[in-house]
Short mmCIF file of C-alpha atoms in Angstrom, two decimals:
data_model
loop_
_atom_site.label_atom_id
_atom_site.label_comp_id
_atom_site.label_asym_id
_atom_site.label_seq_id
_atom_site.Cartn_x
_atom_site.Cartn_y
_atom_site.Cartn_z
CA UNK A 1 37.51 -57.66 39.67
CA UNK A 2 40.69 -55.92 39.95
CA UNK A 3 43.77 -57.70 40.68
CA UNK A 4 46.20 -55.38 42.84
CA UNK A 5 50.43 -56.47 42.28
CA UNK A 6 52.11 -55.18 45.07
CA UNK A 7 55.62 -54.81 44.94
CA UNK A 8 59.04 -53.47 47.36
CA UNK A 9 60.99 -53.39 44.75
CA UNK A 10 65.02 -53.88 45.85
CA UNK A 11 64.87 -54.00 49.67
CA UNK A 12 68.32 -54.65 49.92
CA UNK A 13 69.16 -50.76 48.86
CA UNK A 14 66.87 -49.56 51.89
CA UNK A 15 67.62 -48.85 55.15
CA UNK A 16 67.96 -51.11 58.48
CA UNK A 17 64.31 -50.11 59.01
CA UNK A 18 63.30 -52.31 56.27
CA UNK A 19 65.50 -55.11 55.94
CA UNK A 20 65.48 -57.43 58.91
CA UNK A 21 68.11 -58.16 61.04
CA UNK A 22 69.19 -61.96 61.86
CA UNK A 23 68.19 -63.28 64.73
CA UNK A 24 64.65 -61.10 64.74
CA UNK A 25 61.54 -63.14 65.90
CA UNK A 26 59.90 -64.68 62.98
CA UNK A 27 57.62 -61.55 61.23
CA UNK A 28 55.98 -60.05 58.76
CA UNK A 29 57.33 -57.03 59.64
CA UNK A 30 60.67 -56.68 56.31
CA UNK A 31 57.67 -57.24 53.93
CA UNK A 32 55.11 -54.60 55.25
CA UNK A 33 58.05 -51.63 55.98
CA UNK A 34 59.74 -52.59 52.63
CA UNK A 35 55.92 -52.14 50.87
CA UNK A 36 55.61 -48.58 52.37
CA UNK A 37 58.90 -47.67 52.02
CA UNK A 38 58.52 -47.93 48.38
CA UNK A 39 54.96 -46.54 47.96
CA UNK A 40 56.46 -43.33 49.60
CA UNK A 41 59.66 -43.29 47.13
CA UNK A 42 57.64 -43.78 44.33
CA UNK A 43 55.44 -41.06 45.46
CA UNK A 44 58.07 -38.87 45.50
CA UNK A 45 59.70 -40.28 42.42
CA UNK A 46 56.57 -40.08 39.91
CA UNK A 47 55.26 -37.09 41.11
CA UNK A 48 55.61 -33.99 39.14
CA UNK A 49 56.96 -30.44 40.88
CA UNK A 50 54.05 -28.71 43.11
CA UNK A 51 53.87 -26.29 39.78
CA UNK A 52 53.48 -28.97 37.55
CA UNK A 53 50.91 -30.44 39.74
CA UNK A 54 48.40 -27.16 40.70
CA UNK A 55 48.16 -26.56 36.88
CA UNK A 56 46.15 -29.66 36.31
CA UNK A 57 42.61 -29.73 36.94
CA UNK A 58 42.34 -33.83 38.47
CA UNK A 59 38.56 -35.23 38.48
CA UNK A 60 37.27 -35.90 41.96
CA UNK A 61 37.21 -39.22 42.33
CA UNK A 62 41.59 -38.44 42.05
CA UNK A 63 41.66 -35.30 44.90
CA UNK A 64 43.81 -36.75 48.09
CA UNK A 65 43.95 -35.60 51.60
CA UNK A 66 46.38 -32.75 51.52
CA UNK A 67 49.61 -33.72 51.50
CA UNK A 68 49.19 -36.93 49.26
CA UNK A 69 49.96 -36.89 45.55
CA UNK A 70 47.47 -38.20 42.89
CA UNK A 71 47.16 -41.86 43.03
CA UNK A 72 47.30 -41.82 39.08
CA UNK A 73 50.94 -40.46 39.30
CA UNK A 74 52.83 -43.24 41.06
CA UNK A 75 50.55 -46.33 40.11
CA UNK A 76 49.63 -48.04 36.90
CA UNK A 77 46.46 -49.83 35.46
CA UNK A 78 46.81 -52.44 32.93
CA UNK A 79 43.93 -53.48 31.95
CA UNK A 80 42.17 -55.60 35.50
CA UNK A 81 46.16 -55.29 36.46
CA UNK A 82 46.86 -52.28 39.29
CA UNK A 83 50.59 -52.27 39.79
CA UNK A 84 51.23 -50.20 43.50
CA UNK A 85 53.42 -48.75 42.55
CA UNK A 86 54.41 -48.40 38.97
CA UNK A 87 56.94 -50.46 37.92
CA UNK A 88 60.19 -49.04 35.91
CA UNK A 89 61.03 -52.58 34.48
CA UNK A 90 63.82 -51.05 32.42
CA UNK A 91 66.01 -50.06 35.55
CA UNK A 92 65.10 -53.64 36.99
CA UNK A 93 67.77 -56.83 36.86
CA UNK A 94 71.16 -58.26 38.02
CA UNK A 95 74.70 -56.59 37.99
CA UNK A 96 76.34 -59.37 36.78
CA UNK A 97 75.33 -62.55 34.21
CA UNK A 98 72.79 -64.31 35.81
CA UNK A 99 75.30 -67.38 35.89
CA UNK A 100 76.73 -65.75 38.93
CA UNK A 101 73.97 -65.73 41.77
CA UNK A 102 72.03 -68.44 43.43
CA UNK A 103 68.46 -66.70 42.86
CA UNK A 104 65.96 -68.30 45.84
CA UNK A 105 61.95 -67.65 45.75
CA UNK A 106 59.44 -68.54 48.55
CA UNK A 107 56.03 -68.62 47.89
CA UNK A 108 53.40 -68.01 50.39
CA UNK A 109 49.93 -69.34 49.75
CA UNK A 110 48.04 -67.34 51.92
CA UNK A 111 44.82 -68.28 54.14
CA UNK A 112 41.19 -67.15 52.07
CA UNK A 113 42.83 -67.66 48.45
CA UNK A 114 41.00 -70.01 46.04
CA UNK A 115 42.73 -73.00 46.03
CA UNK A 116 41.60 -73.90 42.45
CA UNK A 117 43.74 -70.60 41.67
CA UNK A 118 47.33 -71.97 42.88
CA UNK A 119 48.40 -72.97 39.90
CA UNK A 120 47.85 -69.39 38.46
CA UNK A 121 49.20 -67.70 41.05
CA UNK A 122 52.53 -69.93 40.82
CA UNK A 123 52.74 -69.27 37.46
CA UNK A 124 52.25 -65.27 37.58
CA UNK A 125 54.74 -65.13 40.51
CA UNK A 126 57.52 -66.97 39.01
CA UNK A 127 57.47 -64.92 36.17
CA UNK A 128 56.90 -61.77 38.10
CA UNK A 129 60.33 -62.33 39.37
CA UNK A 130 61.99 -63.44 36.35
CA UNK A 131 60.99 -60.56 34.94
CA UNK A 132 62.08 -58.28 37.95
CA UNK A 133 66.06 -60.12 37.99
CA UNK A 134 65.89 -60.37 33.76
CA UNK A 135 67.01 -63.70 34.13
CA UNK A 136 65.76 -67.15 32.13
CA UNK A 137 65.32 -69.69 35.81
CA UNK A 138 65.25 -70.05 39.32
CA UNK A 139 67.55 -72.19 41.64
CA UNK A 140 65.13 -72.62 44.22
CA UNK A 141 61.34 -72.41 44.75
CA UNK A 142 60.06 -73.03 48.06
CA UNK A 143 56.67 -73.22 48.41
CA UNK A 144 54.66 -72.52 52.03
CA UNK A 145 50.91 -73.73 52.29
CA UNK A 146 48.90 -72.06 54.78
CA UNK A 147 48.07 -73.25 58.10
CA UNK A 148 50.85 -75.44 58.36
CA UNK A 149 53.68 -74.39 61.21
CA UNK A 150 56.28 -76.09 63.36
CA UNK A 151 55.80 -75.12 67.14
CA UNK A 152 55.90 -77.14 70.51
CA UNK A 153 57.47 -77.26 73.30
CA UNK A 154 59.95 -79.36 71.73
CA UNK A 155 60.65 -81.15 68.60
CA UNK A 156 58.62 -84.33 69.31
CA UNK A 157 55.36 -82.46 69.98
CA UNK A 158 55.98 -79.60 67.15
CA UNK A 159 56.40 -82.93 64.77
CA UNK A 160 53.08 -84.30 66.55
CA UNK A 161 50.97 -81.24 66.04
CA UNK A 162 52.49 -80.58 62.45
CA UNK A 163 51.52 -83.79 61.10
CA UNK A 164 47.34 -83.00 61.70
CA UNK A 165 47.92 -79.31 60.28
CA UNK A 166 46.72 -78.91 56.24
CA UNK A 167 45.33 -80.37 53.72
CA UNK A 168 47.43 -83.34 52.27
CA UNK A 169 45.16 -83.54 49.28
CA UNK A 170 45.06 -80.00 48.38
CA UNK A 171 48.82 -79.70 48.94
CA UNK A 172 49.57 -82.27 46.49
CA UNK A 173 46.99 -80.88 43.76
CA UNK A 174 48.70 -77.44 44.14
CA UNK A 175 52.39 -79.29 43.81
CA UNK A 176 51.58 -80.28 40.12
CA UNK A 177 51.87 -76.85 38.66
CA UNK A 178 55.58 -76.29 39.91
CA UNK A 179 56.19 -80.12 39.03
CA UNK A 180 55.93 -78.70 35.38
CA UNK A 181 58.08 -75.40 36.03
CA UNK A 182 60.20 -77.70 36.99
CA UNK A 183 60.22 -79.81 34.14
CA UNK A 184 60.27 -77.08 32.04
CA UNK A 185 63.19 -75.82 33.29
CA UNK A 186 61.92 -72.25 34.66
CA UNK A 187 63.01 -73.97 38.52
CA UNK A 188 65.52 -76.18 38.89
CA UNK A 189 64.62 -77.53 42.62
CA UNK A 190 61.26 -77.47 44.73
CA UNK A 191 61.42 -77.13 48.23
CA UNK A 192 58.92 -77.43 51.04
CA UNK A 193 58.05 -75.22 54.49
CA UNK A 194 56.87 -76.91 57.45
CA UNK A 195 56.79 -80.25 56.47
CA UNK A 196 57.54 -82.64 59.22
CA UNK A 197 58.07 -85.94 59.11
CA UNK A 198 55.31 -87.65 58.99
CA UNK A 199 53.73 -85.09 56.39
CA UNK A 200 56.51 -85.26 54.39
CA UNK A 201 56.69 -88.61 54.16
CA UNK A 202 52.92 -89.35 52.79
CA UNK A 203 54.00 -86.20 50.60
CA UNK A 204 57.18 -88.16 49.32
CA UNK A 205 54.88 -91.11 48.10
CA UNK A 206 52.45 -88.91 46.42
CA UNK A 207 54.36 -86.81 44.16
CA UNK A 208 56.54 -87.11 40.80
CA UNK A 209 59.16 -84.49 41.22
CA UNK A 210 60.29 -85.09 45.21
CA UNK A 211 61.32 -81.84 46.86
CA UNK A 212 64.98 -81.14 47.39
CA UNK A 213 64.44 -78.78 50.40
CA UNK A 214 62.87 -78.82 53.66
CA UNK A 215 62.06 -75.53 55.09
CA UNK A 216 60.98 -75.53 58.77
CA UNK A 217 60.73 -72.68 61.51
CA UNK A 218 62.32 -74.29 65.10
CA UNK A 219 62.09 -71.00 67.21
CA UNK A 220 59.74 -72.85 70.09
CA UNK A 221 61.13 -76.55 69.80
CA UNK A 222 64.73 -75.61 69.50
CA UNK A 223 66.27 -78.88 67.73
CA UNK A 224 65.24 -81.19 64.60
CA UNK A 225 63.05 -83.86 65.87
CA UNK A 226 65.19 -86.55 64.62
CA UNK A 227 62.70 -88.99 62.72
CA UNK A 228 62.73 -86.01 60.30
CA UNK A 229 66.40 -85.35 60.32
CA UNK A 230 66.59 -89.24 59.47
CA UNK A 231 63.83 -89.11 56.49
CA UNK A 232 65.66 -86.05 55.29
CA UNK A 233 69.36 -87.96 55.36
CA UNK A 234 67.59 -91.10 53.58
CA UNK A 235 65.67 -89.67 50.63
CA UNK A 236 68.95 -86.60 49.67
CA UNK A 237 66.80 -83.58 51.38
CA UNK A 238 68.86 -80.82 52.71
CA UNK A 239 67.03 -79.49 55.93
CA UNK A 240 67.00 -75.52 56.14
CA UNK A 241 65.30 -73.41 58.81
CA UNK A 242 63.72 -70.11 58.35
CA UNK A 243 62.26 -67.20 60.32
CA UNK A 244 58.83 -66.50 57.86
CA UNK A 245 55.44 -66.00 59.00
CA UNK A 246 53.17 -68.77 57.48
CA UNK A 247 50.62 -65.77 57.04
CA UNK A 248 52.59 -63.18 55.75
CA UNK A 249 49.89 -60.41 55.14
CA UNK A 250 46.25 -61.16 56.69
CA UNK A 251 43.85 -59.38 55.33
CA UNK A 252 43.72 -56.41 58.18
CA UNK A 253 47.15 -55.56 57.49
CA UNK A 254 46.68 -55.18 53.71
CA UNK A 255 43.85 -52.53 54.07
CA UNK A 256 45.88 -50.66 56.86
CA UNK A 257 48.78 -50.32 54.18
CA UNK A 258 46.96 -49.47 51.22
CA UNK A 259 44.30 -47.67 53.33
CA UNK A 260 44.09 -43.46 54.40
CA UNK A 261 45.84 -44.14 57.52
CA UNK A 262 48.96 -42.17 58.92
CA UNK A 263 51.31 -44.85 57.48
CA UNK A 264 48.45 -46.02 54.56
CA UNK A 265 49.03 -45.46 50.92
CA UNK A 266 45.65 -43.61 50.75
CA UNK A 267 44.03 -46.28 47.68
CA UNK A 268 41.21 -47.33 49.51
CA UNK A 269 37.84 -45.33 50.48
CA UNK A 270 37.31 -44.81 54.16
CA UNK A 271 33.27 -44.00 54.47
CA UNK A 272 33.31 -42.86 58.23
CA UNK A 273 35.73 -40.04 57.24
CA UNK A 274 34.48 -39.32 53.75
CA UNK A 275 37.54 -39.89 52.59
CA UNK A 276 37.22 -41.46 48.71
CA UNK A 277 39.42 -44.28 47.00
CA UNK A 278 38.77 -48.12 45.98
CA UNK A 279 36.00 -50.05 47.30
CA UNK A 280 34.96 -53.68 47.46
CA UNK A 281 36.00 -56.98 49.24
CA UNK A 282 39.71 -57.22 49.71
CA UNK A 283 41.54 -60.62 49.66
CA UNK A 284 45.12 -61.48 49.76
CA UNK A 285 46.32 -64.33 47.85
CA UNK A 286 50.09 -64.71 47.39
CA UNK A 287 53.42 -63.40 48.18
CA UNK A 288 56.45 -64.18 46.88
CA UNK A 289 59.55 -63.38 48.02
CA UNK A 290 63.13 -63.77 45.96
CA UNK A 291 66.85 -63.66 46.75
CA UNK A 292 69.59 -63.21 44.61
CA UNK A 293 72.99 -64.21 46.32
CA UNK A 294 76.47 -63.64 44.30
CA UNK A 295 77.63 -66.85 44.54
CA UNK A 296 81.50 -66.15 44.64
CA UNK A 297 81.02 -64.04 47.48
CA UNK A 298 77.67 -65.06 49.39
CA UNK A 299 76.18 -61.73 49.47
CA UNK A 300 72.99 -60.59 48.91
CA UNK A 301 72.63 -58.52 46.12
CA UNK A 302 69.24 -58.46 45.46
CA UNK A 303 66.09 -58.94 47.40
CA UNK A 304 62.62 -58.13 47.62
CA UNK A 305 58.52 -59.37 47.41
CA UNK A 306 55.82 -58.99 45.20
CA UNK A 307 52.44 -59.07 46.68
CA UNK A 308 48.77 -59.92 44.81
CA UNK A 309 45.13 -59.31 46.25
CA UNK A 310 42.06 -59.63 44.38
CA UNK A 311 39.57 -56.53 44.80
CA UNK A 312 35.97 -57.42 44.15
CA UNK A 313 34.69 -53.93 43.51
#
């Protein structure tokens, strides 16, 4: 099993091709054009001059279509670890003291993952991004189960529909792992997405570290149904809305970007063209995504995603 960490580094240093605008429809679309933006810079980044390169003699299994460097060059294998790409940690981190930014992560549990896993994949995340900013704790973690959303023709019937969507009891075993980040003091508040009121309510009862944060998408209903803006108001929980797709990266889109397609990254094999790379079953199970805003002035200064699959080869 090799465990693929996907990463888009700084998005906020790219162009308006990769970092969303407000007001977009709700997408996936900032995580997968950030992904092969940076696949393509690192390309270019780790790989040596065309002079360089024809003097080495690379095994098979390495040759790429024409046009595409060696996969060795711009990725790294640690161990069952396959960072795409490479990660320079040492040019990674925050301008200023890490006093000075509100630092934000959302983490997406996505559909097919082992549920058993979550509190690993919590774990590996947060400190995925502490390690990206260099700093010691997070603000804010928001977590988003799958199959959970917050659409209806208006707010009563989006609450309706939202309170049948989920699994209460898996939701609340996955909750205890970042009830102890947050008692350890790696995150400082827990937040939920797509929580209604009646789900968050049961969730309330359940759970030893309440959530601060309510995270809820109201593109198709429009308004706050109110019995939620009324739970929120009663038990301190500051209501924020959000434009995320619940399933960030299916599994199709995954292979397309790491696959030998016009935009792919060329890592996996393609048998009906002969074309040779990684092979085996292919499941996403996280993303994360983190914001770093300079608190004095509100502006982003930092943003990006890591992504992790599993590869049964």
């Amino acid at each position: 099993m090799t465990r693929l960490i996907l990463s888009t580094s700084n998005i906020m240093t790219g162009g308006p091709s990769i970092i969303r605008q407000p007001g977009a429809d709700r997408s996936n679309l900032e995580l997968t054009n950030s992904l092969r933006s940076n696949f393509l810079a690192a390309q270019e980044d780790y790989t040596p001059p065309e002079s360089v390169a024809n003097s080495e003699s690379p095994s098979s299994s390495e040759q790429e279509q024409p046009n595409r460097p060696l996969i060795s060059n711009w990725t790294t294998r640690e161990s069952s670890d396959y960072y795409i790409p490479t990660i320079d940690w040492s040019t990674s981190g925050l301008v200023e003291e890490a006093s000075q930014y509100d630092v934000t992560v959302k983490l997406f549990y996505l559909p097919g993952a082992t549920v058993a896993n979550r509190g690993r994949y919590a774990r590996d995340a947060v400190q995925l991004v502490l390690k990206e900013l260099k700093i010691k704790n997070i603000d804010l973690l928001i977590v988003s189960f799958p199959g959970l959303s917050f659409d209806g023709d208006c707010s009563t019937a989006a609450n309706k529909k939202n309170s049948e969507q989920g699994n209460e009891e898996e939701e609340i075993e996955s909750w205890a792992t970042l009830e102890e980040l947050h008692e350890q003091g790696v995150v400082k508040k827990l937040g939920l997405a797509e929580f209604g009121s009646d789900k968050l309510a049961k969730f309330l009862e359940r759970v030893k570290v309440r959530p601060q944060v309510d995270q809820i998408n109201i593109k198709d209903c429009c308004t706050v149904p109110k019995p939620l803006l009324q739970l929120a108001k009663a038990r301190n929980i500051e209501l924020l809305t959000h434009r995320d797709c619940t399933d960030i990266l299916p599994k199709g889109t995954l292979r397309e970007i790491l696959g030998q397609g016009p935009k792919g990254a060329g890592l996996l094999s393609e048998s009906k063209r002969g074309l040779d790379g990684m092979k085996g079953e292919l499941t996403p199970e996280w993303v994360v995504k983190y914001t770093a805003v300079v608190r004095d002035r509100g502006v982003i200064e930092n943003k990006g995603y890591f992504a992790v699959a599993e590869l049964q080869e």
